[in-house]
Tab-separated table of C-alpha atoms in Angstrom:
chain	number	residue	atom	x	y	z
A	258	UNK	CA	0.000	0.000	0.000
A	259	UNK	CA	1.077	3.818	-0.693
A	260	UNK	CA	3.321	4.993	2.649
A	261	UNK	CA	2.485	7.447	4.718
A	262	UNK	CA	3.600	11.320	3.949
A	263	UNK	CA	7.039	12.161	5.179
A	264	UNK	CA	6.514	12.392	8.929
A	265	UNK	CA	6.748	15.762	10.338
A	266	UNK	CA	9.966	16.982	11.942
A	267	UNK	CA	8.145	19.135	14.879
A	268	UNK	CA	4.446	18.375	16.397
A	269	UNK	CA	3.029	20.846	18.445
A	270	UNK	CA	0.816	19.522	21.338
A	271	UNK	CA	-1.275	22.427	22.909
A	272	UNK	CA	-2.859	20.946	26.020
A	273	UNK	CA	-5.990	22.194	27.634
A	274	UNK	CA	-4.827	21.709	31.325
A	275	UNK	CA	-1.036	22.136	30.855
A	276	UNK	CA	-0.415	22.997	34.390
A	277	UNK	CA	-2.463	19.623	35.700
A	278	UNK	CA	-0.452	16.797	37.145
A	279	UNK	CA	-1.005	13.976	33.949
A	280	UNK	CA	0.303	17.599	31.515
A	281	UNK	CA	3.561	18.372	33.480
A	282	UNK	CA	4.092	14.476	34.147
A	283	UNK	CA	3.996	14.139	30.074
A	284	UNK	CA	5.994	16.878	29.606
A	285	UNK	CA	8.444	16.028	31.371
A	286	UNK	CA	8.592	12.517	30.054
A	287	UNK	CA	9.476	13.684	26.813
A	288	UNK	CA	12.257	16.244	28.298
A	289	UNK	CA	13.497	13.154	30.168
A	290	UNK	CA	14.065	11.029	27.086
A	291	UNK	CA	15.408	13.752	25.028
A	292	UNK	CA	18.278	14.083	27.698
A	293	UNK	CA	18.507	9.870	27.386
A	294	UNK	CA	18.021	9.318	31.079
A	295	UNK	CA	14.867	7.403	31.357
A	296	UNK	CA	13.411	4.843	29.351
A	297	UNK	CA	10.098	4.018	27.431
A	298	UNK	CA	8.392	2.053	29.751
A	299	UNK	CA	4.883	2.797	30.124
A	300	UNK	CA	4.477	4.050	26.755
A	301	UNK	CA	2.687	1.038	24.661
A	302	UNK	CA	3.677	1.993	21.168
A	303	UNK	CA	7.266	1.790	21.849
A	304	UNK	CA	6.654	-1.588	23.242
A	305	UNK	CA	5.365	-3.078	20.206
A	306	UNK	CA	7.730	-6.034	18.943
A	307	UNK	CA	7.164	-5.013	15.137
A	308	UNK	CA	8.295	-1.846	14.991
A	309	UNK	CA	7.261	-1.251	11.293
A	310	UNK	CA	3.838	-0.125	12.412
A	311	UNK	CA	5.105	2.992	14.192
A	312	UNK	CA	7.852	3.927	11.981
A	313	UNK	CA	5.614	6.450	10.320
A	314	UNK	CA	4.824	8.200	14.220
A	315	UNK	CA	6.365	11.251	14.761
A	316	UNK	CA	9.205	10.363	17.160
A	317	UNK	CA	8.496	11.181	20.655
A	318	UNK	CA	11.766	13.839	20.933
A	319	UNK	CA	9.899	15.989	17.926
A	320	UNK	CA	6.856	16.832	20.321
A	321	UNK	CA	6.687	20.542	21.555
A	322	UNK	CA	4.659	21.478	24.575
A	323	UNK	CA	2.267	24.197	25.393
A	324	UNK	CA	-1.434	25.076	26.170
A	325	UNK	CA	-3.761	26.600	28.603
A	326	UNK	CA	-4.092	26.585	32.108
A	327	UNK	CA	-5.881	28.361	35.057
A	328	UNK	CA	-2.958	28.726	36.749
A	329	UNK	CA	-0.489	31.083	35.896
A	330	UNK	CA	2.105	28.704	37.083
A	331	UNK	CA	5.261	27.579	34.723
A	332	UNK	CA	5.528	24.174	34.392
A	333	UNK	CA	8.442	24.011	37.123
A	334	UNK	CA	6.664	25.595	40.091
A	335	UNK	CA	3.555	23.312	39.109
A	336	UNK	CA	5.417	20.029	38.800
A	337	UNK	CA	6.908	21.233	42.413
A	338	UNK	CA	3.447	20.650	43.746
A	339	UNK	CA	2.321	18.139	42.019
A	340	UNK	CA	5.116	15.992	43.034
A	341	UNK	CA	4.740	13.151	40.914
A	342	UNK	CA	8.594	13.203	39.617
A	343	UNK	CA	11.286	11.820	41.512
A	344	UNK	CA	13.566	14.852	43.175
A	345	UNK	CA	16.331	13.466	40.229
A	346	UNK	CA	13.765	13.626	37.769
A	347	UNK	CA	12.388	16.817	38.839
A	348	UNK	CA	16.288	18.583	38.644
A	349	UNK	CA	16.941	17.691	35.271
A	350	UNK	CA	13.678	18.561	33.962
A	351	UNK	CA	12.803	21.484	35.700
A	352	UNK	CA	14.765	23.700	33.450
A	353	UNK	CA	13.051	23.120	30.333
A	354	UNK	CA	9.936	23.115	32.176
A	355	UNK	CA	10.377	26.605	34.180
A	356	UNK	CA	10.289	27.763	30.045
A	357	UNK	CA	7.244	27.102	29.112
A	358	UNK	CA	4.083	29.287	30.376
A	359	UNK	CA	0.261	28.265	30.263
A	360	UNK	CA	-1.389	30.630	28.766
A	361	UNK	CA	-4.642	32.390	29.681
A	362	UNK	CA	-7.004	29.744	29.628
A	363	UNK	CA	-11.383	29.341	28.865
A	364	UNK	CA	-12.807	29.237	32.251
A	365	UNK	CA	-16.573	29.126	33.435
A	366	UNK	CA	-17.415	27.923	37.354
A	367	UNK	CA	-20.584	27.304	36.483
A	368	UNK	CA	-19.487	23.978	34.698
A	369	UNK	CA	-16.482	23.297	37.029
A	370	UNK	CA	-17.182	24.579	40.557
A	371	UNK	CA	-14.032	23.447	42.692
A	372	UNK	CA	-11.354	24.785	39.999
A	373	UNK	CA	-10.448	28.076	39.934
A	374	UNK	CA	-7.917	30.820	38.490
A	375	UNK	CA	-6.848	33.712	37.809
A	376	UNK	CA	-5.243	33.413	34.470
A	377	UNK	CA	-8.101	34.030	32.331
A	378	UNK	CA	-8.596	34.616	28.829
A	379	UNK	CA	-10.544	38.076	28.370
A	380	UNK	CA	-13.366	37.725	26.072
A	381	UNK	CA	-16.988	39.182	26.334
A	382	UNK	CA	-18.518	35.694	25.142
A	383	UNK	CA	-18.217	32.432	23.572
A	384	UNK	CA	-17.361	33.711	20.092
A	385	UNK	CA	-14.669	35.978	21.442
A	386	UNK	CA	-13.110	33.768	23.342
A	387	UNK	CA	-13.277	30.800	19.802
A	388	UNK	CA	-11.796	34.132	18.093
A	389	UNK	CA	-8.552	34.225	20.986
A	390	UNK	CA	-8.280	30.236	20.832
A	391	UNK	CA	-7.564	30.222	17.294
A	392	UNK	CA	-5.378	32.923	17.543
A	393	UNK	CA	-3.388	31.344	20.113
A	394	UNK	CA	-2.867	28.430	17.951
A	395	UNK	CA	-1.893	29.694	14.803
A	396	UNK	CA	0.785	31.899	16.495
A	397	UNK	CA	1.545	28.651	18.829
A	398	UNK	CA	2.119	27.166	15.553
A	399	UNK	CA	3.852	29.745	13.789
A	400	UNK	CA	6.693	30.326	16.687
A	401	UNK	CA	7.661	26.710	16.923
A	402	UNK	CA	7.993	26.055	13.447
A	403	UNK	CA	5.313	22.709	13.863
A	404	UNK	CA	3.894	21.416	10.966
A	405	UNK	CA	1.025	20.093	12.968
A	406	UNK	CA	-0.734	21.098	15.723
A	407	UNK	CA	-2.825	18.799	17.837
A	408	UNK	CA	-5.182	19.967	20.978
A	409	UNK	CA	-5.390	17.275	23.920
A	410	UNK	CA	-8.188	18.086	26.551
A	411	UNK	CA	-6.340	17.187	30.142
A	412	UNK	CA	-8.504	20.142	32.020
A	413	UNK	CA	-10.467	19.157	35.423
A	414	UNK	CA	-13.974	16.900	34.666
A	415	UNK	CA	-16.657	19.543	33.841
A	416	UNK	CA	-20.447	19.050	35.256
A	417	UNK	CA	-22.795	16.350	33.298
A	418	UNK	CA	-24.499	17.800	29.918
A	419	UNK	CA	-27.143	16.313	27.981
A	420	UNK	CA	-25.457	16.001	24.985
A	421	UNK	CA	-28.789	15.246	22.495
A	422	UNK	CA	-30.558	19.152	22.555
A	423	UNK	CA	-31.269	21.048	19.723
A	424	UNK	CA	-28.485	23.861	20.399
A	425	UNK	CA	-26.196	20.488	20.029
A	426	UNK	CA	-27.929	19.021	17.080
A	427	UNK	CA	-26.013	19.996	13.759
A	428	UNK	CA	-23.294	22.777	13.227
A	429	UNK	CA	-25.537	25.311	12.225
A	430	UNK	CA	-27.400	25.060	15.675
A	431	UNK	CA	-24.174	25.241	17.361
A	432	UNK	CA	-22.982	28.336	15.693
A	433	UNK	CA	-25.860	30.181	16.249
A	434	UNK	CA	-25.950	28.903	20.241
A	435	UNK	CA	-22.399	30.619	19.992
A	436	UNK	CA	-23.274	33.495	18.506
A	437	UNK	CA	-26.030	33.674	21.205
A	438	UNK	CA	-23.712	33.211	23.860
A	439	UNK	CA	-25.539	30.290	25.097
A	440	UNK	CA	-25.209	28.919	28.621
A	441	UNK	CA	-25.405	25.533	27.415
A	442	UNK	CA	-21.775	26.078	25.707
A	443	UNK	CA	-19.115	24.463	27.936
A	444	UNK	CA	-15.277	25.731	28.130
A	445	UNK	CA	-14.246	22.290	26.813
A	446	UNK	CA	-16.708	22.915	23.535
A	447	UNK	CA	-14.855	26.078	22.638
A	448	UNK	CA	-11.940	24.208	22.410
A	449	UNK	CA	-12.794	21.765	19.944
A	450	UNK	CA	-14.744	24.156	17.962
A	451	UNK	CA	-11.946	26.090	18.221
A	452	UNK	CA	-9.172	23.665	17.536
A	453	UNK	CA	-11.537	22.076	14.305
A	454	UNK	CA	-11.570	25.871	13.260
A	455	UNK	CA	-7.621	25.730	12.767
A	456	UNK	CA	-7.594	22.388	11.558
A	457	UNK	CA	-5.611	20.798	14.884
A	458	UNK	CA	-6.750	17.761	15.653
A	459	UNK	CA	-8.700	17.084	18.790
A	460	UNK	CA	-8.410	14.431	21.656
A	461	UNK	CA	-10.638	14.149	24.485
A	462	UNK	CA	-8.910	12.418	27.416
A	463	UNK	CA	-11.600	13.785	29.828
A	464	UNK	CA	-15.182	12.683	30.534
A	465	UNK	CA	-16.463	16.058	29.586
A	466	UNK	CA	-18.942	16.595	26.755
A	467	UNK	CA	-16.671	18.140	23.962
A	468	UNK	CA	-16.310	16.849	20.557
A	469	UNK	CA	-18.509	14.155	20.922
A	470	UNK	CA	-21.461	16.417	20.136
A	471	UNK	CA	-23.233	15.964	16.462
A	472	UNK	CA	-22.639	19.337	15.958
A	473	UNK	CA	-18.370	18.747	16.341
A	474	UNK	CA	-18.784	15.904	14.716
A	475	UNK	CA	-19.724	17.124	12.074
A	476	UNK	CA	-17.878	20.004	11.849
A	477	UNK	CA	-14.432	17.694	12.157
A	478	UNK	CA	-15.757	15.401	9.478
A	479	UNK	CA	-16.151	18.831	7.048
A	480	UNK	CA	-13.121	20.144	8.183
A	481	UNK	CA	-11.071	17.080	7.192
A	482	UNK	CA	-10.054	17.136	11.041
A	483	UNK	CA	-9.343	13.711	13.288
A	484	UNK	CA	-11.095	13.389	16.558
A	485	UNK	CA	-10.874	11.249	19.285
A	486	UNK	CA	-12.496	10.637	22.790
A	487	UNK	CA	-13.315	10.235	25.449
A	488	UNK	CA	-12.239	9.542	29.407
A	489	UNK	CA	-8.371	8.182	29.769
A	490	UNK	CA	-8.728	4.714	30.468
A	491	UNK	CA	-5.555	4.010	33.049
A	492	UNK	CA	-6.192	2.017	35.510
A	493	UNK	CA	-9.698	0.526	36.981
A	494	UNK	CA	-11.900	0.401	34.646
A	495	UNK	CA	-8.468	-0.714	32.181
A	496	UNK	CA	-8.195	-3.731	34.554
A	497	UNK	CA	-12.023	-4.068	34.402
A	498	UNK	CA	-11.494	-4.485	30.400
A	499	UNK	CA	-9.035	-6.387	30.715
A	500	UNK	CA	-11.060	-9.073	32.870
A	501	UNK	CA	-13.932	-9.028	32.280
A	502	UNK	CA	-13.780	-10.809	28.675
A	503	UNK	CA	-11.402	-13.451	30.357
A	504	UNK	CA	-14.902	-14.477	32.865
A	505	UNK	CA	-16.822	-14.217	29.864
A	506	UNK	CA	-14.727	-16.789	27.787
A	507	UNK	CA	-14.855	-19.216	31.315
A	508	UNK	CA	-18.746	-18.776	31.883
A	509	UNK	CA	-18.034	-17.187	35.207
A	510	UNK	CA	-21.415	-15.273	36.119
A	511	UNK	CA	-20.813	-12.028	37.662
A	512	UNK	CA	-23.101	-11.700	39.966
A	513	UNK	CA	-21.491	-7.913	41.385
A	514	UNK	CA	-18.312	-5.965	40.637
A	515	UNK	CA	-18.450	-2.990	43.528
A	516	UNK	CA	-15.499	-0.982	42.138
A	517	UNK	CA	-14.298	2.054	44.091
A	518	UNK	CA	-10.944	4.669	44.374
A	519	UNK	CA	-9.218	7.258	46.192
A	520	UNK	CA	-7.375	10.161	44.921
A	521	UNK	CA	-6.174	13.118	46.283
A	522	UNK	CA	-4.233	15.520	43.186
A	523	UNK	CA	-6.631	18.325	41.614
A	524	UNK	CA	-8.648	15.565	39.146
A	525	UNK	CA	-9.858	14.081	43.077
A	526	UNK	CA	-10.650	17.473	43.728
A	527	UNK	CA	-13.028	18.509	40.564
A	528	UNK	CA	-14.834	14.857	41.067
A	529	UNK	CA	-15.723	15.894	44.910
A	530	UNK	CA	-18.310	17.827	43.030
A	531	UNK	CA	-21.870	15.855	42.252
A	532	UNK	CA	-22.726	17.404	38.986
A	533	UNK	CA	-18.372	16.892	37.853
A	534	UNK	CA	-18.570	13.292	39.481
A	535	UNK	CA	-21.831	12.026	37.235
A	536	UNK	CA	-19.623	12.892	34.388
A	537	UNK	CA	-17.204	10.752	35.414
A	538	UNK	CA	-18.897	7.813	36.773
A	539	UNK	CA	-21.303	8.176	33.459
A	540	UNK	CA	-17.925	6.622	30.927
A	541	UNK	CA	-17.508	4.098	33.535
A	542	UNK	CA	-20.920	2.638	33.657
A	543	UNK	CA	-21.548	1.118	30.777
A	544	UNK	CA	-18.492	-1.109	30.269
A	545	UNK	CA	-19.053	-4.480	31.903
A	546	UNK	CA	-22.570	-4.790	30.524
A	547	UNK	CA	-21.267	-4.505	27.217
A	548	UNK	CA	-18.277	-7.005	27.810
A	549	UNK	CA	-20.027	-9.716	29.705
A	550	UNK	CA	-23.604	-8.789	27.623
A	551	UNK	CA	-26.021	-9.094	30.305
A	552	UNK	CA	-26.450	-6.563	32.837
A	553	UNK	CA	-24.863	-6.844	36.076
A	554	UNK	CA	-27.379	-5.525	38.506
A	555	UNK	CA	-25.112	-4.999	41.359
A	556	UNK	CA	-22.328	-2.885	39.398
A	557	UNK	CA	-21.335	-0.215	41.648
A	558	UNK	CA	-18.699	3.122	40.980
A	559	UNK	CA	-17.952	4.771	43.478
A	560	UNK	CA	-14.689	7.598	43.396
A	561	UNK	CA	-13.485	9.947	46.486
A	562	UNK	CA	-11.297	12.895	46.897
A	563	UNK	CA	-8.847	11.952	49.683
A	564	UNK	CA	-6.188	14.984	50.317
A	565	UNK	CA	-3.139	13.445	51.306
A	566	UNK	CA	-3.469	10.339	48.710
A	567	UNK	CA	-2.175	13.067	45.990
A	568	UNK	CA	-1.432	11.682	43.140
A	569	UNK	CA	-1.183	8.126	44.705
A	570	UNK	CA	-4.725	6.534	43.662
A	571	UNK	CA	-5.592	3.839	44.989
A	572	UNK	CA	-8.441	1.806	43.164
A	573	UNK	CA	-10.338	-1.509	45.030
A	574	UNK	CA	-12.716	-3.571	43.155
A	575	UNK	CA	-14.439	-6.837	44.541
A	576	UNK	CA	-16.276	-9.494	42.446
A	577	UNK	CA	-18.752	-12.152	42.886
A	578	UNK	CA	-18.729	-14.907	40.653
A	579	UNK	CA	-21.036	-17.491	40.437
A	580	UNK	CA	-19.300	-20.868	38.621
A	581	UNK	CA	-19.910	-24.613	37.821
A	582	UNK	CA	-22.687	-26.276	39.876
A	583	UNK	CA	-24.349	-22.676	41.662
A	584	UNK	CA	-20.965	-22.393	43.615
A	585	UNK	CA	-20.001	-18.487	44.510
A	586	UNK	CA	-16.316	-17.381	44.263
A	587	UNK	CA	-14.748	-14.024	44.835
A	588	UNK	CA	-12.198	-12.063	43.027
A	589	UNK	CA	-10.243	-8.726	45.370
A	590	UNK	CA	-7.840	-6.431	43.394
A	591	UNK	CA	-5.858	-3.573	45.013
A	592	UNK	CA	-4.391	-1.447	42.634
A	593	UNK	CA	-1.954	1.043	43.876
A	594	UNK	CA	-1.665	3.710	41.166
A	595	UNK	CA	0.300	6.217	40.094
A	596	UNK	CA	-2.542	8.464	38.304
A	597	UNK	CA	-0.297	10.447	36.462
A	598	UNK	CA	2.528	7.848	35.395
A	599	UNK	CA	-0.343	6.047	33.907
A	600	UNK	CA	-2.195	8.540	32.181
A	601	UNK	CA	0.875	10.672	30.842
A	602	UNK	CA	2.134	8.014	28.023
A	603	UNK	CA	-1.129	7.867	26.928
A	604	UNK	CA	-1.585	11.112	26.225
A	605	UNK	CA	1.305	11.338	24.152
A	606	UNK	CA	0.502	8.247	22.477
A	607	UNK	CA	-3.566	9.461	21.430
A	608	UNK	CA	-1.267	12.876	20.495
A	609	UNK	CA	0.914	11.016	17.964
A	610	UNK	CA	-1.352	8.807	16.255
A	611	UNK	CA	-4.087	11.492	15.756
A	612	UNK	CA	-1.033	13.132	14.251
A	613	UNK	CA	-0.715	10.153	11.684
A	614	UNK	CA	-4.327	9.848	11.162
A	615	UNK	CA	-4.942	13.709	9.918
A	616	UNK	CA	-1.567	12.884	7.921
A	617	UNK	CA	-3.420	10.160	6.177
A	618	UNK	CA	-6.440	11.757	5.401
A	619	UNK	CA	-8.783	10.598	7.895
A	620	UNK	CA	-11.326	13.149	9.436
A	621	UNK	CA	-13.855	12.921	11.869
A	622	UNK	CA	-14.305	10.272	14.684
A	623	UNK	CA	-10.664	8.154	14.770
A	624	UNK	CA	-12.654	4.572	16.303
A	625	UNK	CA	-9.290	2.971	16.083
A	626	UNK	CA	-8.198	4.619	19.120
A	627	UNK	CA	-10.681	2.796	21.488
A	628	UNK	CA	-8.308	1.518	23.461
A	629	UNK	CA	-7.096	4.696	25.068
A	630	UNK	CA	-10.442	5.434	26.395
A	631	UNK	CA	-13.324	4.552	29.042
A	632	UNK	CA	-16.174	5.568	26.792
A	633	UNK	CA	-15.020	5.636	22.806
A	634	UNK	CA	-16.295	7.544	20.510
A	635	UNK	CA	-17.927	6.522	17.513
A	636	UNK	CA	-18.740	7.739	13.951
A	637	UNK	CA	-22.443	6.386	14.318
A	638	UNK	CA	-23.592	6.392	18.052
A	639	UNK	CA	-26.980	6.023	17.197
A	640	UNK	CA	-26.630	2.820	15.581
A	641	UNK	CA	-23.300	1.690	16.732
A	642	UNK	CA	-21.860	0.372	20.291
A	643	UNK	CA	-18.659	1.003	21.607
A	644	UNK	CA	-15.953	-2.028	21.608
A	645	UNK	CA	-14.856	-2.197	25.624
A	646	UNK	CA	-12.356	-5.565	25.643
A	647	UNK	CA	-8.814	-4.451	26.294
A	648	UNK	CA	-7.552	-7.069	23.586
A	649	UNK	CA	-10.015	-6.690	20.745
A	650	UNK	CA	-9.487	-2.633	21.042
A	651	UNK	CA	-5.672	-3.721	20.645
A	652	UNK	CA	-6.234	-4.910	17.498
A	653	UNK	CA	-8.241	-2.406	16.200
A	654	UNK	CA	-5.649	0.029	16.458
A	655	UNK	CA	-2.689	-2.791	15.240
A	656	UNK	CA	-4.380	-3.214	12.382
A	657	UNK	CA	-5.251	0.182	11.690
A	658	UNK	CA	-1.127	0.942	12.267
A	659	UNK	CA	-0.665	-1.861	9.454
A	660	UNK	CA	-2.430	0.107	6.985
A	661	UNK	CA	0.245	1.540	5.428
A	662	UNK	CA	3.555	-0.263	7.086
């Protein structure tokens, strides 16, 4: 088949969130392996034993940071307090990261109460502040000599939004909504209108309503611009896809899976509110029924803010099983995360392939990347569900990769 385009020598990735912990964690990742003194562990592309389906990826030292943030922080003084880097780790990167600045970011408390800041972008409405977004980056674009630009939502969980209203409904709705200055608009939303609008493409690693709208659907699909979405899946609910097909293919009945986790870095704090927490727990929900195809009555999600945890989640799940002859069998996992050393590679990962997708052509909803994400998006969600299992999401994206190796 016909090779990819010459890969690009420098990618921007603007991040919506670059002072969060997961932002300056993947950041500094990539400043770490550019000096040669950590490895690629964690990051599941460079794992892959042929390496003739990534060869076309931009190479991880080509990425350049920078995006938007609350916080007026640079990336130094907010890795300081995130303290997810060893103190080594943190002295050798902390020079490249006390360079780069977030800059005034899209901020509305109505749709994320417990985050704050003062480093605000000043526009009188939604249309003004699309207008400053763009601008931001073309000249993001223009000062760091990428050829690309993708935009990576890593910003705190917004509150839940219906996403199937009228003001939702097509592009044309949309715009005018904008244009009205509609409540119903969401910070996250300007972003991807915003990013489409430049032609950047768009990944939604949060479980805020964004892109997955009909409206930015379609808008990416007319804009020849690849999308992807949404939720990081890192840890639970990846260990829930990653068993639950293995009970299915042994007959094992689950008769409950009570799955609950403690976290205490800002993403603990957002969740601590209701309306920001039913977002999350929403691309959670849905998994095991799909996996196992029956519904598990007794499937319970539960997530708390817990201060001094920081970045350290902890996640607990327990499952009853019922097996051969009626008998009842349990299953206890204890996952001790690292939030941030989880989610991070995966970031950069979504980053680069929607980078090889828009190089290739494809626009719109990228399904292939499934298996970065609690809920995925789809081209058709009205007549299409969402592939959960760990291993067949795998191959979806392997053999997408193959394409054109």
């Amino acid at each position: 088949m016909k090779k990819d385009i010459k890969k690009p020598e420098r990618v921007g990735i603007m991040i919506v969130g670059l002072g969060g912990a997961v932002a300056t964690t993947a950041v500094s990742g990539i400043e770490l392996l550019r000096q040669g003194v950590v490895g690629t562990e964690g990051l599941p592309l460079a794992a892959l034993a042929d390496s003739r389906l990534t060869e076309n990826l931009v190479a991880y030292p080509d990425l350049i940071f920078g995006g938007w943030d609350l916080s007026p922080d640079d990336l130094s003084a907010a890795a300081a307090v995130h303290n997810v880097l060893s103190l080594e780790q943190y002295r050798l990167a902390a020079p490249a990261l006390a360079q780069i600045t977030p800059l005034p970011a899209v901020g509305n408390a109505e749709f994320c109460r417990n985050i704050g800041g003062a480093n605000v972008i000043k526009a009188d409405n939604h249309r003004a502040a699309v207008t400053v977004v763009r601008a931001q980056i073309t000249e993001f674009r223009r000062r760091f000599e990428c050829q690309s630009v993708i935009v990576i939502n890593l910003a705190s969980t917004e509150k839940f939004v219906e996403k199937n209203i009228e003001a939702f409904s097509s592009l044309k709705s949309f715009e005018r909504a904008l244009d009205a200055d509609s409540p119903e608009i969401a910070p996250a939303m300007i972003y991807a209108y915003a990013a489409i609008a430049e032609g950047a493409a768009y990944g939604n690693f949060t479980p805020s309503v964004s892109a997955d709208i009909p409206a930015l659907v379609e808008f990416a699909e007319q804009s020849r611009v690849a999308i992807a979405g949404k939720d990081g899946k890192t840890g639970q609910t990846m260990m829930k896809t990653a068993l639950a097909p293995a009970l299915r293919t042994r007959a094992l009945k689950v008769a409950g899976w009570y799955s609950t986790n403690i976290l205490g870095n800002r993403d603990g704090l957002a969740l601590s509110d209701a309306d920001s927490l039913k977002s999350k727990i929403s691309t959670k929900e849905s998994v095991l029924d799909d996996i196992l195809g029956y519904r598990v009555e007794d499937h319970i999600v539960d997530i708390r803010y817990y201060r001094p945890r920081g970045d350290n989640k902890e996640a607990w799940d327990n499952i009853d099983l019922t097996g051969f002859l009626g008998q009842a069998m349990q299953i206890k996992i204890n996952f001790l995360c690292r939030d941030s050393i989880l989610a991070a590679p995966l970031v950069i990962e979504i980053a680069r392939l929607l980078e090889l997708a828009q190089r290739r052509g494809k626009s719109g909803v990228q399904e292939q990347l499934s298996v970065f994400f609690k809920l995925p998006q789809l081209k058709d969600e009205a007549n299409e569900k969402p592939e959960h299992a760990l291993h067949k999401q795998e191959q979806m994206l392997l053999d997408w990769l193959a394409e054109n190796s």
